Short mmCIF file of C-alpha atoms in Angstrom, two decimals:
data_model
loop_
_atom_site.label_atom_id
_atom_site.label_comp_id
_atom_site.label_asym_id
_atom_site.label_seq_id
_atom_site.Cartn_x
_atom_site.Cartn_y
_atom_site.Cartn_z
CA MET A 284 100.31 70.93 114.74
CA LYS A 285 103.90 70.18 113.74
CA PRO A 286 105.89 71.39 110.72
CA VAL A 287 105.77 69.18 107.65
CA ARG A 288 109.53 69.44 107.10
CA SER A 289 112.61 69.43 109.31
CA SER A 290 114.16 72.40 107.50
CA TYR A 291 112.88 75.36 105.46
CA ASP A 292 114.30 78.04 103.25
CA VAL A 293 112.72 80.63 105.55
CA VAL A 294 111.23 80.50 109.05
CA ILE A 295 109.23 83.55 110.09
CA VAL A 296 108.72 84.39 113.76
CA GLY A 297 105.48 86.28 114.30
CA GLY A 298 102.20 86.21 112.37
CA GLY A 299 101.36 89.89 112.34
CA HIS A 300 100.61 91.52 109.00
CA ASN A 301 104.29 92.05 108.14
CA GLY A 302 105.16 88.41 108.77
CA LEU A 303 102.27 87.36 106.56
CA VAL A 304 103.34 89.73 103.78
CA ALA A 305 106.85 88.24 103.85
CA ALA A 306 105.45 84.69 103.87
CA ALA A 307 103.21 85.37 100.88
CA TYR A 308 105.97 86.95 98.77
CA LEU A 309 108.51 84.24 99.56
CA ALA A 310 106.14 81.33 99.03
CA ARG A 311 105.04 82.82 95.71
CA ALA A 312 108.71 82.97 94.73
CA GLY A 313 109.03 79.22 95.35
CA ARG A 314 110.70 79.28 98.75
CA SER A 315 109.65 76.83 101.46
CA VAL A 316 108.22 78.97 104.28
CA LEU A 317 107.15 78.20 107.84
CA LEU A 318 105.56 80.89 110.02
CA PHE A 319 105.05 80.66 113.80
CA GLU A 320 102.53 82.76 115.73
CA ARG A 321 102.36 82.50 119.54
CA GLN A 322 98.74 83.67 119.70
CA PRO A 323 95.83 81.31 118.85
CA ARG A 324 95.14 83.44 115.77
CA ILE A 325 97.19 85.37 113.28
CA GLY A 326 97.16 89.14 112.96
CA GLY A 327 99.23 90.57 115.80
CA ALA A 328 98.09 94.15 116.35
CA ALA A 329 96.18 94.23 113.05
CA VAL A 330 93.07 92.37 114.16
CA SER A 331 89.34 92.89 114.48
CA ALA A 332 87.75 91.72 117.71
CA ARG A 333 84.29 91.38 119.22
CA VAL A 334 85.24 93.06 122.48
CA PHE A 335 81.86 93.59 124.13
CA ALA A 336 79.62 90.68 125.11
CA GLY A 337 76.33 90.53 123.26
CA PHE A 338 77.31 92.85 120.39
CA ASP A 339 78.49 91.94 116.90
CA ALA A 340 80.87 94.88 116.59
CA ARG A 341 84.27 94.09 115.05
CA LEU A 342 86.55 96.74 116.51
CA SER A 343 90.02 97.34 115.14
CA ARG A 344 91.25 96.78 118.66
CA TYR A 345 94.92 97.81 118.57
CA SER A 346 95.72 99.48 115.23
CA TYR A 347 93.11 101.71 113.72
CA LEU A 348 93.82 103.36 110.37
CA VAL A 349 95.74 102.62 107.16
CA SER A 350 97.97 105.03 105.27
CA LEU A 351 101.35 103.41 104.60
CA LEU A 352 100.18 100.17 102.90
CA PRO A 353 101.39 100.44 99.27
CA ARG A 354 98.87 99.57 96.58
CA SER A 355 101.65 97.54 94.93
CA ILE A 356 101.60 95.03 97.82
CA VAL A 357 97.83 94.67 97.58
CA ASN A 358 98.09 94.10 93.82
CA ASP A 359 101.17 91.83 93.93
CA LEU A 360 99.54 89.47 96.40
CA GLY A 361 96.02 89.68 94.98
CA LEU A 362 94.57 90.82 98.30
CA ARG A 363 90.83 91.25 98.72
CA PHE A 364 91.19 94.35 100.85
CA VAL A 365 90.01 97.92 100.44
CA THR A 366 90.05 101.08 102.51
CA ALA A 367 87.52 103.91 102.60
CA ARG A 368 88.46 107.57 102.65
CA ARG A 369 87.07 109.72 105.44
CA SER A 370 85.13 112.82 104.38
CA VAL A 371 86.71 114.85 107.19
CA SER A 372 90.42 115.03 107.97
CA SER A 373 90.13 116.42 111.47
CA TYR A 374 88.07 118.40 113.93
CA THR A 375 89.55 120.18 116.96
CA PRO A 376 87.10 121.52 119.55
CA VAL A 377 88.10 124.41 121.79
CA GLY A 378 85.40 125.45 124.21
CA GLU A 379 82.20 126.10 122.22
CA GLN A 380 83.85 126.33 118.82
CA GLY A 381 86.16 124.17 116.74
CA LEU A 382 88.47 123.92 113.73
CA LEU A 383 87.27 121.63 110.93
CA VAL A 384 89.52 120.36 108.13
CA SER A 385 87.49 118.51 105.51
CA SER A 386 87.68 117.45 101.89
CA ALA A 387 85.47 120.43 101.04
CA HIS A 388 87.82 123.36 100.41
CA ALA A 389 85.25 126.08 101.06
CA ARG A 390 84.08 124.43 104.29
CA THR A 391 87.65 124.26 105.58
CA GLU A 392 88.43 127.84 104.57
CA ALA A 393 85.34 129.10 106.35
CA SER A 394 86.18 127.14 109.48
CA PHE A 395 89.72 128.57 109.58
CA ALA A 396 88.34 132.10 109.16
CA ARG A 397 85.76 131.67 111.92
CA PHE A 398 88.22 129.96 114.28
CA THR A 399 91.31 132.17 113.77
CA GLY A 400 89.63 135.42 112.72
CA SER A 401 91.57 135.76 109.45
CA GLN A 402 92.64 133.95 106.28
CA ARG A 403 96.31 134.01 107.25
CA GLU A 404 96.47 130.55 108.87
CA PHE A 405 94.46 128.93 106.09
CA ARG A 406 96.89 130.23 103.46
CA ALA A 407 99.83 129.03 105.56
CA TRP A 408 98.12 125.62 105.91
CA GLN A 409 97.65 125.34 102.15
CA GLY A 410 101.25 126.26 101.44
CA PHE A 411 102.70 123.95 104.07
CA TYR A 412 100.67 120.88 103.17
CA GLY A 413 101.08 121.58 99.47
CA ALA A 414 104.83 121.20 99.95
CA ILE A 415 104.32 118.14 102.18
CA GLY A 416 102.13 116.58 99.48
CA ARG A 417 104.82 117.03 96.85
CA MET A 418 107.35 115.41 99.19
CA ALA A 419 104.98 112.51 99.85
CA ARG A 420 104.51 111.79 96.15
CA ARG A 421 108.29 111.70 95.67
CA VAL A 422 109.35 109.83 98.81
CA PHE A 423 106.65 107.19 99.27
CA PRO A 424 107.59 105.04 96.23
CA SER A 425 111.14 104.73 97.63
CA LEU A 426 109.88 102.80 100.68
CA THR A 427 109.57 99.56 98.69
CA ARG A 428 112.92 99.95 96.96
CA PRO A 429 116.46 99.50 98.28
CA LEU A 430 117.36 102.28 100.70
CA PRO A 431 118.71 105.43 99.05
CA SER A 432 121.68 107.22 100.52
CA ARG A 433 121.02 110.41 102.44
CA ASP A 434 122.11 112.51 99.47
CA GLU A 435 119.95 110.48 97.11
CA LEU A 436 116.89 110.99 99.30
CA ARG A 437 117.59 114.72 99.48
CA THR A 438 117.61 114.76 95.68
CA ILE A 439 114.31 112.86 95.67
CA VAL A 440 112.73 115.42 98.02
CA ALA A 441 113.93 118.18 95.66
CA ASP A 442 113.09 121.01 98.06
CA GLN A 443 115.99 122.24 100.17
CA ALA A 444 113.89 124.29 102.58
CA LEU A 445 111.55 121.37 103.21
CA TRP A 446 114.49 118.98 103.54
CA GLU A 447 116.02 121.15 106.24
CA GLY A 448 112.68 121.57 108.03
CA VAL A 449 111.86 117.86 108.11
CA PHE A 450 115.24 116.08 108.05
CA GLU A 451 117.72 118.44 109.69
CA ARG A 452 116.13 120.85 112.19
CA PRO A 453 113.64 120.24 115.03
CA LEU A 454 110.14 120.31 113.59
CA GLY A 455 109.06 122.89 116.13
CA GLU A 456 111.16 125.52 114.35
CA THR A 457 109.25 124.98 111.10
CA ILE A 458 105.86 124.90 112.81
CA GLU A 459 106.50 128.11 114.73
CA SER A 460 107.83 129.98 111.71
CA THR A 461 104.87 128.88 109.57
CA PHE A 462 101.84 129.13 111.88
CA ILE A 463 100.74 131.58 114.57
CA ASP A 464 97.62 130.03 116.10
CA ASP A 465 98.28 127.71 119.05
CA THR A 466 95.59 125.20 118.02
CA VAL A 467 96.71 125.08 114.39
CA ARG A 468 100.29 124.52 115.50
CA GLY A 469 99.12 121.66 117.70
CA VAL A 470 97.15 119.95 114.94
CA VAL A 471 100.31 119.93 112.80
CA LEU A 472 102.50 118.67 115.65
CA THR A 473 100.26 115.71 116.52
CA ASP A 474 101.52 113.76 113.51
CA ALA A 475 104.97 113.93 115.09
CA LEU A 476 103.85 112.45 118.41
CA ILE A 477 101.66 109.44 117.66
CA GLY A 478 103.38 106.52 119.39
CA THR A 479 106.47 108.65 120.09
CA PHE A 480 107.27 110.27 123.44
CA THR A 481 108.92 113.51 122.44
CA ARG A 482 108.46 117.25 122.04
CA ALA A 483 108.54 119.80 119.22
CA HIS A 484 112.14 120.90 119.82
CA ASP A 485 113.76 117.54 120.61
CA PRO A 486 117.30 117.79 119.14
CA SER A 487 117.30 114.02 118.40
CA LEU A 488 114.64 114.69 115.71
CA ARG A 489 112.58 111.67 116.73
CA GLN A 490 109.52 113.91 116.29
CA ASN A 491 110.60 114.65 112.71
CA ARG A 492 110.92 110.97 111.89
CA CYS A 493 107.49 110.23 113.30
CA PHE A 494 106.02 113.17 111.39
CA LEU A 495 107.55 112.03 108.10
CA TYR A 496 105.94 108.59 108.20
CA HIS A 497 102.58 110.07 109.17
CA VAL A 498 102.39 112.45 106.21
CA ILE A 499 103.76 110.47 103.24
CA GLY A 500 101.50 107.41 103.20
CA GLY A 501 100.24 106.45 99.76
CA GLY A 502 101.91 109.55 98.35
CA THR A 503 99.05 111.60 99.79
CA GLY A 504 99.30 111.32 103.56
CA GLN A 505 95.64 110.28 103.75
CA TRP A 506 94.63 108.00 106.63
CA GLU A 507 91.80 105.67 105.67
CA VAL A 508 89.47 103.19 107.35
CA PRO A 509 90.00 99.47 106.66
CA VAL A 510 86.68 98.17 105.34
CA GLY A 511 85.56 95.27 107.52
CA GLY A 512 87.99 96.23 110.26
CA MET A 513 91.76 95.76 110.46
CA GLY A 514 91.34 92.00 110.66
CA ALA A 515 90.14 92.03 107.06
CA LEU A 516 93.74 92.73 106.02
CA THR A 517 95.38 89.94 107.99
CA ASP A 518 92.65 87.47 107.03
CA THR A 519 93.25 88.02 103.32
CA LEU A 520 97.03 87.97 103.86
CA ALA A 521 96.77 84.58 105.56
CA VAL A 522 94.79 83.27 102.59
CA ALA A 523 97.43 84.62 100.18
CA ALA A 524 100.30 83.07 102.16
CA ARG A 525 98.67 79.67 102.55
CA SER A 526 97.51 79.59 98.93
CA ALA A 527 101.10 80.16 97.85
CA GLY A 528 102.27 77.21 99.97
CA ALA A 529 103.41 78.80 103.23
CA GLU A 530 102.80 76.80 106.40
CA ILE A 531 101.34 78.74 109.33
CA ILE A 532 101.34 77.35 112.86
CA THR A 533 99.43 79.30 115.53
CA ALA A 534 99.38 78.99 119.32
CA CYS A 535 103.07 78.08 119.21
CA GLU A 536 105.78 80.32 120.67
CA VAL A 537 109.35 80.43 119.41
CA THR A 538 111.67 80.22 122.43
CA LYS A 539 115.18 80.30 120.95
CA ILE A 540 117.13 80.96 117.76
CA ASP A 541 120.63 79.61 117.08
CA THR A 542 122.67 80.67 114.06
CA ASP A 543 126.17 80.42 112.64
CA ASP A 544 125.26 83.15 110.11
CA THR A 545 124.88 80.53 107.38
CA THR A 546 122.13 78.28 108.73
CA ALA A 547 119.86 78.61 111.74
CA GLU A 548 117.82 76.48 114.08
CA VAL A 549 114.58 77.70 115.59
CA GLU A 550 113.33 76.19 118.83
CA PHE A 551 109.57 76.23 119.27
CA CYS A 552 106.88 74.76 121.51
CA GLU A 553 107.26 71.19 120.22
CA GLY A 554 110.80 70.92 118.93
CA ARG A 555 113.34 72.49 116.57
CA VAL A 556 113.39 73.27 112.88
CA GLY A 557 116.20 74.37 110.56
CA ALA A 558 116.27 77.38 108.22
CA ARG A 559 118.49 79.14 105.75
CA HIS A 560 117.00 82.50 106.75
CA VAL A 561 114.98 83.56 109.78
CA LEU A 562 112.73 86.62 109.57
CA VAL A 563 111.66 88.12 112.88
CA ASN A 564 108.41 90.05 113.08
CA ALA A 565 109.13 91.14 116.64
CA ALA A 566 111.07 93.93 118.32
CA PRO A 567 114.89 93.85 118.23
CA PHE A 568 114.72 93.59 122.04
CA VAL A 569 112.78 90.31 121.69
CA LEU A 570 115.17 89.05 119.00
CA ALA A 571 118.15 89.63 121.30
CA GLU A 572 116.43 87.53 123.98
CA LEU A 573 115.75 84.72 121.50
CA LEU A 574 119.38 84.73 120.40
CA GLY A 575 120.73 84.87 123.93
CA ASP A 576 122.60 88.05 122.99
CA SER A 577 123.06 90.97 125.34
CA THR A 578 119.70 92.71 125.21
CA PRO A 579 119.50 96.37 124.22
CA ARG A 580 117.77 98.87 126.45
CA LYS A 581 114.10 98.01 126.68
CA PRO A 582 111.98 100.48 124.69
CA ALA A 583 109.05 102.27 126.30
CA GLY A 584 105.75 103.09 124.64
CA ALA A 585 103.68 106.15 125.42
CA GLN A 586 100.05 105.67 124.49
CA LEU A 587 96.62 104.94 125.89
CA LYS A 588 94.07 103.07 123.79
CA VAL A 589 90.38 103.22 124.72
CA ASN A 590 87.82 101.25 122.70
CA MET A 591 84.14 102.11 123.07
CA LEU A 592 80.78 101.12 121.67
CA LEU A 593 78.18 103.90 121.74
CA ARG A 594 74.38 103.83 121.68
CA ARG A 595 74.59 107.14 119.84
CA LEU A 596 77.07 109.88 119.10
CA PRO A 597 77.35 112.60 121.75
CA ARG A 598 76.19 116.15 121.17
CA LEU A 599 78.77 118.98 121.00
CA HIS A 600 78.92 122.47 122.42
CA ASP A 601 79.96 123.70 118.96
CA LEU A 602 76.75 124.51 117.08
CA HIS A 603 78.53 124.99 113.73
CA VAL A 604 79.52 121.32 113.45
CA GLY A 605 77.30 118.31 114.02
CA PRO A 606 78.48 115.11 115.73
CA ARG A 607 78.55 113.06 112.51
CA GLU A 608 80.85 115.57 110.85
CA ALA A 609 83.02 116.16 113.93
CA PHE A 610 83.67 112.46 114.52
CA SER A 611 84.04 111.49 110.85
CA GLY A 612 87.74 112.34 110.87
CA THR A 613 90.36 112.60 113.60
CA PHE A 614 88.83 114.30 116.64
CA HIS A 615 91.68 116.14 118.39
CA LEU A 616 91.40 116.44 122.15
CA GLY A 617 93.73 118.55 124.29
CA GLU A 618 96.18 118.86 121.39
CA SER A 619 96.98 122.54 121.11
CA TYR A 620 100.68 123.28 120.82
CA THR A 621 100.81 124.52 124.41
CA GLN A 622 98.79 121.59 125.76
CA LEU A 623 101.00 119.05 124.01
CA ASP A 624 104.14 120.59 125.47
CA ARG A 625 102.66 120.77 128.97
CA ALA A 626 101.48 117.14 128.83
CA TYR A 627 104.92 115.98 127.71
CA ARG A 628 106.67 117.83 130.51
CA GLU A 629 104.26 116.53 133.14
CA ALA A 630 104.67 112.92 131.94
CA ALA A 631 108.46 113.32 131.78
CA MET A 632 108.34 114.30 135.48
CA GLY A 633 106.40 111.13 136.29
CA ARG A 634 102.94 112.69 136.54
CA ILE A 635 99.77 111.83 134.67
CA PRO A 636 99.15 114.84 132.40
CA SER A 637 96.52 117.19 133.78
CA VAL A 638 94.99 117.39 130.29
CA PRO A 639 96.02 114.19 128.50
CA PRO A 640 96.11 114.75 124.73
CA ALA A 641 94.24 112.24 122.59
CA GLU A 642 92.81 111.54 119.15
CA ILE A 643 89.45 109.87 118.56
CA TYR A 644 88.22 107.95 115.52
CA CYS A 645 84.71 106.78 114.66
CA HIS A 646 85.16 104.12 111.97
CA THR A 647 81.47 103.31 111.65
CA LEU A 648 80.76 106.71 110.10
CA THR A 649 82.95 105.62 107.18
CA ASP A 650 82.34 101.86 107.24
CA PRO A 651 78.96 100.95 108.79
CA THR A 652 79.64 97.22 108.23
CA ILE A 653 81.87 97.16 111.31
CA VAL A 654 78.72 96.75 113.41
CA ALA A 655 75.83 94.40 112.67
CA SER A 656 73.08 95.93 110.54
CA ASP A 657 70.52 96.01 113.36
CA SER A 658 72.98 97.89 115.61
CA ALA A 659 73.81 100.34 112.84
CA THR A 660 70.10 100.96 112.27
CA ARG A 661 69.75 101.82 115.97
CA GLY A 662 72.50 104.45 115.60
CA MET A 663 75.28 102.54 117.38
CA HIS A 664 78.89 103.49 116.66
CA THR A 665 82.38 102.39 117.61
CA LEU A 666 84.72 104.97 119.04
CA THR A 667 88.46 104.44 119.45
CA LEU A 668 90.70 106.81 121.38
CA PHE A 669 94.49 107.02 121.05
CA GLY A 670 96.01 108.92 123.96
CA LEU A 671 99.46 110.52 123.72
CA HIS A 672 102.19 110.94 126.35
CA ALA A 673 100.96 107.96 128.41
CA HIS A 674 104.54 106.85 129.02
CA ALA A 675 105.18 103.30 130.20
CA ASP A 676 106.99 104.56 133.32
CA LEU A 677 103.75 106.10 134.59
CA PHE A 678 102.32 102.59 135.00
CA ALA A 679 105.37 100.93 136.58
CA VAL A 680 104.36 101.15 140.25
CA ASP A 681 100.55 100.91 140.17
CA PRO A 682 99.46 99.86 136.65
CA GLU A 683 95.72 99.70 137.35
CA GLY A 684 95.63 102.83 139.46
CA ALA A 685 97.56 104.80 136.85
CA LYS A 686 95.31 103.44 134.10
CA THR A 687 92.21 104.59 135.99
CA GLY A 688 93.75 108.01 136.55
CA MET A 689 94.75 108.41 132.91
CA VAL A 690 91.35 107.28 131.59
CA ASN A 691 89.42 109.49 134.00
CA ALA A 692 91.49 112.56 133.18
CA THR A 693 91.11 111.93 129.43
CA LEU A 694 87.35 111.38 129.58
CA ALA A 695 86.92 114.42 131.82
CA HIS A 696 88.52 116.61 129.19
CA LEU A 697 86.41 114.96 126.48
CA ASP A 698 83.29 115.75 128.49
CA SER A 699 84.36 119.41 128.65
CA VAL A 700 83.88 119.79 124.88
CA LEU A 701 80.67 117.75 124.75
CA ALA A 702 77.15 118.84 125.62
CA GLU A 703 76.65 115.57 127.54
CA PRO A 704 78.96 113.09 129.29
CA ILE A 705 80.41 110.41 127.01
CA THR A 706 79.44 107.75 129.57
CA ASP A 707 75.76 108.60 128.96
CA CYS A 708 76.25 107.52 125.34
CA LEU A 709 77.97 104.19 126.02
CA ALA A 710 76.18 100.95 125.21
CA VAL A 711 75.86 98.38 127.99
CA ASP A 712 76.90 94.78 127.33
CA GLU A 713 74.87 91.69 128.17
CA ASN A 714 76.51 91.55 131.60
CA GLY A 715 75.43 95.10 132.45
CA ALA A 716 78.90 96.64 132.04
CA PRO A 717 79.59 99.82 130.03
CA CYS A 718 81.12 99.03 126.63
CA MET A 719 84.57 100.53 127.17
CA GLU A 720 88.03 98.97 127.51
CA ALA A 721 91.36 100.69 128.08
CA LEU A 722 94.83 99.48 127.11
CA THR A 723 98.11 100.93 128.38
CA PRO A 724 101.75 100.07 127.55
CA PRO A 725 101.85 97.21 130.11
CA ASP A 726 98.66 95.78 128.56
CA LEU A 727 100.16 95.96 125.07
CA GLU A 728 103.31 94.23 126.28
CA ARG A 729 101.32 91.44 127.91
CA GLU A 730 98.84 90.92 125.07
CA LEU A 731 100.98 91.58 121.99
CA GLY A 732 104.53 91.01 123.20
CA LEU A 733 105.51 94.64 122.52
CA PRO A 734 108.43 95.45 124.85
CA GLY A 735 107.39 98.39 126.99
CA GLY A 736 104.24 98.61 124.89
CA HIS A 737 106.21 100.40 122.15
CA ILE A 738 104.06 100.20 119.01
CA PHE A 739 107.03 100.88 116.70
CA HIS A 740 109.24 98.26 118.46
CA ARG A 741 111.96 100.93 118.82
CA GLU A 742 112.61 104.51 117.72
CA LEU A 743 111.83 105.19 114.06
CA ALA A 744 114.66 105.88 111.62
CA PHE A 745 114.83 108.12 108.58
CA PRO A 746 114.37 106.10 105.35
CA TYR A 747 117.93 106.26 104.09
CA LEU A 748 121.10 104.20 104.51
CA PRO A 749 122.99 104.84 107.74
CA ASN A 750 126.42 106.39 107.13
CA GLU A 751 128.34 103.25 108.14
CA ALA A 752 126.12 100.83 106.20
CA ASP A 753 127.43 98.42 103.57
CA PRO A 754 125.30 99.09 100.47
CA THR A 755 126.33 95.76 98.90
CA ASP A 756 124.72 93.66 101.65
CA PRO A 757 121.11 92.77 100.69
CA ALA A 758 119.70 93.02 104.21
CA THR A 759 121.38 96.39 104.72
CA ARG A 760 120.23 97.65 101.32
CA TRP A 761 116.64 96.81 102.22
CA GLY A 762 116.83 98.14 105.79
CA VAL A 763 116.17 94.81 107.53
CA SER A 764 119.63 93.79 108.80
CA THR A 765 120.60 92.52 112.23
CA ASP A 766 123.97 91.52 113.69
CA HIS A 767 123.56 88.11 112.08
CA ARG A 768 123.99 87.49 108.36
CA ASN A 769 120.95 85.25 107.89
CA ILE A 770 118.50 86.77 110.38
CA PHE A 771 116.43 89.72 109.18
CA LEU A 772 113.88 92.01 110.81
CA CYS A 773 110.53 91.99 109.04
CA GLY A 774 108.50 94.02 111.53
CA ALA A 775 108.14 97.56 112.78
CA GLY A 776 111.73 97.61 114.09
CA ALA A 777 113.14 97.56 110.56
CA ILE A 778 114.13 100.80 108.86
CA ARG A 779 110.88 102.03 107.25
CA GLY A 780 108.90 100.07 109.83
CA GLY A 781 105.93 101.17 111.89
CA GLY A 782 102.23 101.42 111.18
CA VAL A 783 100.09 99.01 109.20
CA SER A 784 102.11 99.01 106.00
CA GLY A 785 103.49 95.59 105.05
CA ILE A 786 106.61 97.46 103.94
CA PRO A 787 109.07 95.72 106.33
CA GLY A 788 107.61 92.33 105.36
CA HIS A 789 107.98 93.14 101.68
CA ASN A 790 111.51 94.45 102.11
CA ALA A 791 112.66 91.47 104.18
CA ALA A 792 111.33 89.14 101.47
CA MET A 793 113.19 91.13 98.80
CA ALA A 794 116.42 90.87 100.84
CA VAL A 795 116.04 87.09 101.17
CA LEU A 796 115.47 86.69 97.44
CA GLU A 797 118.42 88.92 96.65
CA ASP A 798 120.77 87.31 99.17
CA GLY A 799 123.15 85.09 97.24
CA HIS A 800 121.46 86.04 93.96
CA PRO A 801 122.66 89.56 93.12
CA THR A 802 121.11 89.44 89.64
CA TRP A 803 117.70 88.46 91.00
CA ALA A 804 114.92 90.78 89.81
CA ARG A 805 111.67 91.54 91.56
CA THR A 806 109.77 90.75 88.37
CA SER A 807 110.71 87.09 88.78
CA ILE A 808 107.94 86.59 91.36
#
């Protein structure tokens, strides 16, 4: 398939959910839009896939949960997409007992008392997350507006102690001054480590930035299950973009971008096409390669993803919590404060962590439609595991050997908190193989084009204008600028990027519409 035109107002490189959001907004605003996706299908990391032969189970294969997607984007674009709230926030097993945090206040309070032996940690938990909730309600709406200055965001937060604890000092200081229990401290810290290789007291504050984006989504911090799987979002986004007039070409890789900062030419699999603006839904490292610029240091991801299909949920050692309740939320594994620090230090020294930390999600307990009705009736469930501190460097010499070692160590620790081995619960596909696949940073780089397997494309940034930024430049104001005047980031590498949010795609579209039209108003769409 070739483009209909020789030149477009906007060419978008990458058909992940952010690229599709940008395409839909811009086409609705009357711009001519062409989007290229190198894979045979759109979606990027936000896809549903039938991974295991013989089973109609649509796993959210790469990205799992939704928190940061603003309702305004869903409404603006008329998306047929909903999420379902989990009844349990998290469960953390330790030996033959565990800590449960659920939507039922009394149930959570009782679990804290049984697990910690007092009410002290529960009161500290309420106070801490009460303040975090207030911050989330204030900060989240700013993510789809021009970037505030640092002082403006501090005014928005309106809590000096919280500002210092989240934006100025290593998060570990706040956690240690607020909580005593090692497991409770670890549950709090995990939000600072998902997709980020760091530690509680990192002076760079990369853990703080990761934590911020994990606790402000939707103004509540709730992480929800995409009904129908993650592919339901990108499918409806593609419909919205095409209905508005955007052209989408799949199975076609962009190989080069030339620009004089006024107009650009994009080289693709079958030729070249011109553009006023180019939006890049890929990592800045990839953009530099496309431009022929000196490439920045290659980022490195630090996660293990394991997708499973179970015949049934496994039994637990903990007799106070049943499997359906334990796996309904985020199942924390090896994520006490001490375990997280030890795993980080071991990985930093080039060793597979002795107890790899991980989080497990069972989407089918919230959305049974992910598996076919006959499978659901038989008690089958999907299980997805996100392992932390699986740094890309660990897989550099022997990728498959390191993967096997990491998976085995992770499953061994999972078995230690179960009353039966997880492998006994796995379904078997039509070829006789256990229904489990593992993905490491090299796999994510090969399959999704993520440099170093980094799911955020590069290190996250606080959601305010950098000190040296020009607030009059539209791309800078919206946090999507590059070194070139007419090339914008619209993916996770933008400021306020990361996660399944659509925010970078929205903000890149707003910058395009504002560029050259300073009086343009968002209500004109």
